[in-house]
mmCIF file with all atom_site columns, C-alpha atoms in Angstrom:
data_model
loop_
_atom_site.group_PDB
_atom_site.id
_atom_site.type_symbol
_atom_site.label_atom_id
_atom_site.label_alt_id
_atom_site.label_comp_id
_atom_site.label_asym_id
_atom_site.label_entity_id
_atom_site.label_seq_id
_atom_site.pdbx_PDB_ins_code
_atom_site.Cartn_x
_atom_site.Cartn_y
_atom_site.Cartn_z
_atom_site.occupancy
_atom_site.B_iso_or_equiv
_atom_site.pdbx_formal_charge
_atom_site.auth_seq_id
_atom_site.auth_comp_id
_atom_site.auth_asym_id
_atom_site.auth_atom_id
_atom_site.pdbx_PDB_model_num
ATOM 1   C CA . UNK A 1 1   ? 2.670   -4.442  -0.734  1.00 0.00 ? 1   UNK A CA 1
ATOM 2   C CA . UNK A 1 2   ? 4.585   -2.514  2.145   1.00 0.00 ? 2   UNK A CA 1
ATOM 3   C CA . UNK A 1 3   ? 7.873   -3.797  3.242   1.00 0.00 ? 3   UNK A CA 1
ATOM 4   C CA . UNK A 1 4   ? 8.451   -4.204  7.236   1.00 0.00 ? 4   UNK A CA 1
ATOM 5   C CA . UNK A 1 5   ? 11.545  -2.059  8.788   1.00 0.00 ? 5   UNK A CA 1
ATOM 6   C CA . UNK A 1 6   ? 14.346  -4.876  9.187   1.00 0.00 ? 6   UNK A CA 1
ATOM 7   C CA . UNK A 1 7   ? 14.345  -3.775  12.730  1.00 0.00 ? 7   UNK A CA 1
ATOM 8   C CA . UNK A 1 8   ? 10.354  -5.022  13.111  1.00 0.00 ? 8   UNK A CA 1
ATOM 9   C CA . UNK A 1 9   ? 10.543  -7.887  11.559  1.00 0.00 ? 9   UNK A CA 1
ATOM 10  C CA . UNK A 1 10  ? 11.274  -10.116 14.214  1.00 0.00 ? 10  UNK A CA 1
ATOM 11  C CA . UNK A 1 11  ? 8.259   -8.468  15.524  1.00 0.00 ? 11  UNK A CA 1
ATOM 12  C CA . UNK A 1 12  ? 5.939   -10.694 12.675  1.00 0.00 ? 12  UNK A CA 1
ATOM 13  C CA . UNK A 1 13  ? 7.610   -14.395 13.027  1.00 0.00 ? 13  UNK A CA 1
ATOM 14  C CA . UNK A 1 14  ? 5.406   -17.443 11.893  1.00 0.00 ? 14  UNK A CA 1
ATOM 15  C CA . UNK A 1 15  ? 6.253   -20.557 13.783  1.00 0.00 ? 15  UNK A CA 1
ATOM 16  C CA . UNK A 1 16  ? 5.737   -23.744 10.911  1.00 0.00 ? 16  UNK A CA 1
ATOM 17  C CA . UNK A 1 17  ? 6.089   -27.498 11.399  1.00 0.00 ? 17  UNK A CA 1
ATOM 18  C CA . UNK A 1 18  ? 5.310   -29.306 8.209   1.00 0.00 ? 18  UNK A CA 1
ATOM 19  C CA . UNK A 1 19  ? 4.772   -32.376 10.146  1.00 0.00 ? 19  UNK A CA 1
ATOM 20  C CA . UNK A 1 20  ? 3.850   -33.391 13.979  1.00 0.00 ? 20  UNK A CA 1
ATOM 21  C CA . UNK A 1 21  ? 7.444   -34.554 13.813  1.00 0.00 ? 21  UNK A CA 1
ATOM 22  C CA . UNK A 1 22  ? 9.136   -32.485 12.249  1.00 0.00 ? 22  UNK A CA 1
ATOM 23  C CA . UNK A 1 23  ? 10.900  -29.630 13.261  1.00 0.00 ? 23  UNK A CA 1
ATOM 24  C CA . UNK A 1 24  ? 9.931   -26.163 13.622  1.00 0.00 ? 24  UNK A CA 1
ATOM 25  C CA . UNK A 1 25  ? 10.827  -23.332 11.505  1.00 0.00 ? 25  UNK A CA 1
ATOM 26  C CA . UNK A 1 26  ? 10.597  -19.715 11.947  1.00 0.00 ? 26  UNK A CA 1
ATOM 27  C CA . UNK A 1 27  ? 9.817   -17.325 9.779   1.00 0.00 ? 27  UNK A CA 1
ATOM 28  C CA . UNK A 1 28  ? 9.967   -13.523 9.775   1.00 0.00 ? 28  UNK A CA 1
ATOM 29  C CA . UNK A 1 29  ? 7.531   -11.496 7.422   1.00 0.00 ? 29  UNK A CA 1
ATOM 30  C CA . UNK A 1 30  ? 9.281   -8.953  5.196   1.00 0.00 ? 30  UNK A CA 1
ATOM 31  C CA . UNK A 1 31  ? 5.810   -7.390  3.986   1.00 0.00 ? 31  UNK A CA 1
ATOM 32  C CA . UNK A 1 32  ? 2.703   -6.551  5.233   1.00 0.00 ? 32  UNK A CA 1
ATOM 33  C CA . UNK A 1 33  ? 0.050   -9.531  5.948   1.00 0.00 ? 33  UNK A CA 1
ATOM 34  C CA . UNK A 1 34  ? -3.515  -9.029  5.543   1.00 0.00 ? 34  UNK A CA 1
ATOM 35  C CA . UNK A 1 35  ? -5.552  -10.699 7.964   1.00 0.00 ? 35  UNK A CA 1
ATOM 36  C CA . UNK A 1 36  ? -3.091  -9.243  11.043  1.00 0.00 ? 36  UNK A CA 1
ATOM 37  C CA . UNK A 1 37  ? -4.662  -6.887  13.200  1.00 0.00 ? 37  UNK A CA 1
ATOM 38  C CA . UNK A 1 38  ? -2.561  -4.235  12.580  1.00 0.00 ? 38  UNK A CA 1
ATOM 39  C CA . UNK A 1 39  ? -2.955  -4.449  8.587   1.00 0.00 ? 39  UNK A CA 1
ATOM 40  C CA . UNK A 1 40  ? -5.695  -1.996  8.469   1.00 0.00 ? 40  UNK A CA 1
ATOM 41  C CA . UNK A 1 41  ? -3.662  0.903   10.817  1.00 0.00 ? 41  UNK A CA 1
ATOM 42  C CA . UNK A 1 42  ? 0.133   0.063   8.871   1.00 0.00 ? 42  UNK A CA 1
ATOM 43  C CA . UNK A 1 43  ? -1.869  0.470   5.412   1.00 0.00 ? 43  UNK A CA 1
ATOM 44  C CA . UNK A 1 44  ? -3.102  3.962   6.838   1.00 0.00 ? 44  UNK A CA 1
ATOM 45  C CA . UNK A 1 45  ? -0.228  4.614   7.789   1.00 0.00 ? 45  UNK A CA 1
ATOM 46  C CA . UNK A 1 46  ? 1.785   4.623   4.771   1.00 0.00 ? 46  UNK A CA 1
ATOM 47  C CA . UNK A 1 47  ? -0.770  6.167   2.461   1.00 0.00 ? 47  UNK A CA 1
ATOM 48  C CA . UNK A 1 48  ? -0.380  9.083   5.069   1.00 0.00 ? 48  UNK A CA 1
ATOM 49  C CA . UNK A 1 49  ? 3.935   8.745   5.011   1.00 0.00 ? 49  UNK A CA 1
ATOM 50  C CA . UNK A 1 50  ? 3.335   8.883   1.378   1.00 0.00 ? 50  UNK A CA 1
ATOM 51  C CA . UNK A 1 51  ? 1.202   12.317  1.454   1.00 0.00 ? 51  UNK A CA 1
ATOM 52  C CA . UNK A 1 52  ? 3.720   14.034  3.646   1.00 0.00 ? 52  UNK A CA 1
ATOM 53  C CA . UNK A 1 53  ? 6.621   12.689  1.881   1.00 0.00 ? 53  UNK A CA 1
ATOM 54  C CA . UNK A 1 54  ? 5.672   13.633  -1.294  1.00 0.00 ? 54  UNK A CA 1
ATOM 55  C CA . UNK A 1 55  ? 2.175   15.332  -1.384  1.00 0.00 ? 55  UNK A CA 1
ATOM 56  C CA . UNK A 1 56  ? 3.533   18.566  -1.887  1.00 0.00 ? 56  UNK A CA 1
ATOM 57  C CA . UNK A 1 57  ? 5.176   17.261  -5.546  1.00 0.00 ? 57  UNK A CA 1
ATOM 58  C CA . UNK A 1 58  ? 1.784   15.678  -6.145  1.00 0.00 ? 58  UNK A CA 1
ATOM 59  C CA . UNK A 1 59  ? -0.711  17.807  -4.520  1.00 0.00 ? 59  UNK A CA 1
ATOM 60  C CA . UNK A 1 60  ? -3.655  16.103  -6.975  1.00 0.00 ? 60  UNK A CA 1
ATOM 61  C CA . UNK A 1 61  ? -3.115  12.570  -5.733  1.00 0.00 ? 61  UNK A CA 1
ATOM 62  C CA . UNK A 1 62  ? -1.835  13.899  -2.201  1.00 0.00 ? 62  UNK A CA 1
ATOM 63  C CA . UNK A 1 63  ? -5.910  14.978  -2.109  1.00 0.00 ? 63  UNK A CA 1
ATOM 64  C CA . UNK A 1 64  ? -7.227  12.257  -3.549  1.00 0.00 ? 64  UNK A CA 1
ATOM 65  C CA . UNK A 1 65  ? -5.271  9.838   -1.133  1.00 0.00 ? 65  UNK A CA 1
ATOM 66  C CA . UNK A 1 66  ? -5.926  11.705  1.962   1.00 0.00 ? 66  UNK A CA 1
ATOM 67  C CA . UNK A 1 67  ? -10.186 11.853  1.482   1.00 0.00 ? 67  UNK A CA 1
ATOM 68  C CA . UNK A 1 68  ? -11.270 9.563   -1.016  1.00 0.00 ? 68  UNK A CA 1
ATOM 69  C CA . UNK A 1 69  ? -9.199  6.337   -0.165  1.00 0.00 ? 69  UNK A CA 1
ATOM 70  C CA . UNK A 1 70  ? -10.447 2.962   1.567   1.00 0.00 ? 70  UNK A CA 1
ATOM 71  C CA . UNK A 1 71  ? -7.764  0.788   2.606   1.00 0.00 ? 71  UNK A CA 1
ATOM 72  C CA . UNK A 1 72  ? -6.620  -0.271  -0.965  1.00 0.00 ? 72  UNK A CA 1
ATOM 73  C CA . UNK A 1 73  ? -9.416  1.004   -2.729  1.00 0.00 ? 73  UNK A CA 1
ATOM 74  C CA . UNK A 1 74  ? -9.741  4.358   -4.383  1.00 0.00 ? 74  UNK A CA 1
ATOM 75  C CA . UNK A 1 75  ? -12.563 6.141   -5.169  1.00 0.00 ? 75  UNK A CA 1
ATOM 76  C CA . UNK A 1 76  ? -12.330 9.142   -6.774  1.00 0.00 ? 76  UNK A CA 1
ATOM 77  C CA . UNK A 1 77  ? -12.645 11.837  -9.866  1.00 0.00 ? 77  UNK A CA 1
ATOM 78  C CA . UNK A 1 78  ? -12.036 14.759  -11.769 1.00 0.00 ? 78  UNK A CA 1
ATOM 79  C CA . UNK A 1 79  ? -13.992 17.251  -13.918 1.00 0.00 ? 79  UNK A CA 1
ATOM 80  C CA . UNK A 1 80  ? -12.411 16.661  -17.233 1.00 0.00 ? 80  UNK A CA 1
ATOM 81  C CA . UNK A 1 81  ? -10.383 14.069  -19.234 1.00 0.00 ? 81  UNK A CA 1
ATOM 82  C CA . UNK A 1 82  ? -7.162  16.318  -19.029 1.00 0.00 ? 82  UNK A CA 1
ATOM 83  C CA . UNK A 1 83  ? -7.757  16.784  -14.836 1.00 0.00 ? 83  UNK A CA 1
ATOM 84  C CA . UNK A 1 84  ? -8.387  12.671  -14.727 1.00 0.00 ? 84  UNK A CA 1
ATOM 85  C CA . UNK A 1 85  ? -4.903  12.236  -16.990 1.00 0.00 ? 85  UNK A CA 1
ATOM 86  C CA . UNK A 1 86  ? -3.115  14.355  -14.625 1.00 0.00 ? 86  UNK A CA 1
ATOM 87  C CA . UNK A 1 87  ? -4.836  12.533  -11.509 1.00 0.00 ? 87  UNK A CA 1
ATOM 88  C CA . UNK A 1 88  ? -3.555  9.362   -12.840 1.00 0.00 ? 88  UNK A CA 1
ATOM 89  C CA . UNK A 1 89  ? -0.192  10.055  -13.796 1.00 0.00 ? 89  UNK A CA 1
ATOM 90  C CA . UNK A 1 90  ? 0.147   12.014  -10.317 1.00 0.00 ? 90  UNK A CA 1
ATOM 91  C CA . UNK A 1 91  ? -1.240  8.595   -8.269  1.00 0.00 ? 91  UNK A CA 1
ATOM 92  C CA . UNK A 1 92  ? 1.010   6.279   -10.420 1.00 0.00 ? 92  UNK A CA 1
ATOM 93  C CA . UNK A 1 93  ? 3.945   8.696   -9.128  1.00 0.00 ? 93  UNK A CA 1
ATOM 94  C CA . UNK A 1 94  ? 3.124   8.967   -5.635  1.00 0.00 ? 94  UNK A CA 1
ATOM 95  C CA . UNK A 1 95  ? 2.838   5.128   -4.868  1.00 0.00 ? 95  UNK A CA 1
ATOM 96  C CA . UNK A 1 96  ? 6.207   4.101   -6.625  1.00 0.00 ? 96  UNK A CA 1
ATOM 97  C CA . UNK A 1 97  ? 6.789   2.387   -4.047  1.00 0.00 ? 97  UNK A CA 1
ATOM 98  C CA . UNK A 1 98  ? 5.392   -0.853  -5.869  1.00 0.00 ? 98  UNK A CA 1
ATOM 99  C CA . UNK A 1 99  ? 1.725   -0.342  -5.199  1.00 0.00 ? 99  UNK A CA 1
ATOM 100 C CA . UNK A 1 100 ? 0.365   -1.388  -8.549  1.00 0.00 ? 100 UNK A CA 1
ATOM 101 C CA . UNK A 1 101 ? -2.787  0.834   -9.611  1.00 0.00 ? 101 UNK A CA 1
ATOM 102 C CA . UNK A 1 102 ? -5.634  -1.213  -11.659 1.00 0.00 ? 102 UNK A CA 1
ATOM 103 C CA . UNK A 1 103 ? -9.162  -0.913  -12.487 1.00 0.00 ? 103 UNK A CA 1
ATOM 104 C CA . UNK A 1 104 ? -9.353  2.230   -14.019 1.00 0.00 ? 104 UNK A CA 1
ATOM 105 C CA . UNK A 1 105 ? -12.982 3.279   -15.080 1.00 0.00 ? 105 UNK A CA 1
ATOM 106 C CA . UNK A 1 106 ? -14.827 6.324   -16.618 1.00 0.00 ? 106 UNK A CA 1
ATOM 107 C CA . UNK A 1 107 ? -17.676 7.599   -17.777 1.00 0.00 ? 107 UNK A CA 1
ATOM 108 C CA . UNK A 1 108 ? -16.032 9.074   -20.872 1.00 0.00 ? 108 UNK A CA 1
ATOM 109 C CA . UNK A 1 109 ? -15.350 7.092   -24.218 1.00 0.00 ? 109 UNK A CA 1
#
């Protein structure tokens, strides 16, 4: 999940009663929320902060993030076992951040 700049988050408050009497709370969102309508651009946006911060240390990833990803999803290959181990170590690098990389598949026992 992406953290929200302390300085936006009063930007993303949620106004909760948890009765018709009682009182109202507000909350202000420290992360991302799906479902918002500017999810889809702010999850762009970091995967492309992430390439220019540090594509150039990562430039197998940096690719594979800039063409082959879908929101969260990424779709993508290599020619070889040692090319995919590189890929993967390179991806798990460049989203330290606290994105957590799963569903790893191949075609290669």
């Amino acid at each position: 999940m992406t953290f929200i700049d302390e300085s936006q988050r009063d930007l993303l408050r949620i106004v909760w009663k948890e009765s018709i009497d009682g009182s109202i709370k507000t909350y202000k969102m420290n992360r991302v929320v799906y479902g918002i309508t500017c999810a889809p651009y702010l999850e762009q946006r970091v995967l492309k902060q992430l390439v220019m911060d540090d594509g150039h240390n990562y430039p197998l990833a940096a690719s594979a993030v800039s063409s082959d990803m879908y929101m969260d999803d990424l779709l993508t290959g290599a020619a070889d076992i040692y090319s995919s181990k590189q890929l993967k170590e390179q991806l798990i690098a460049i989203f330290r951040g606290g994105m957590q990389l799963h569903k790893w598949s191949s075609n290669c026992k």
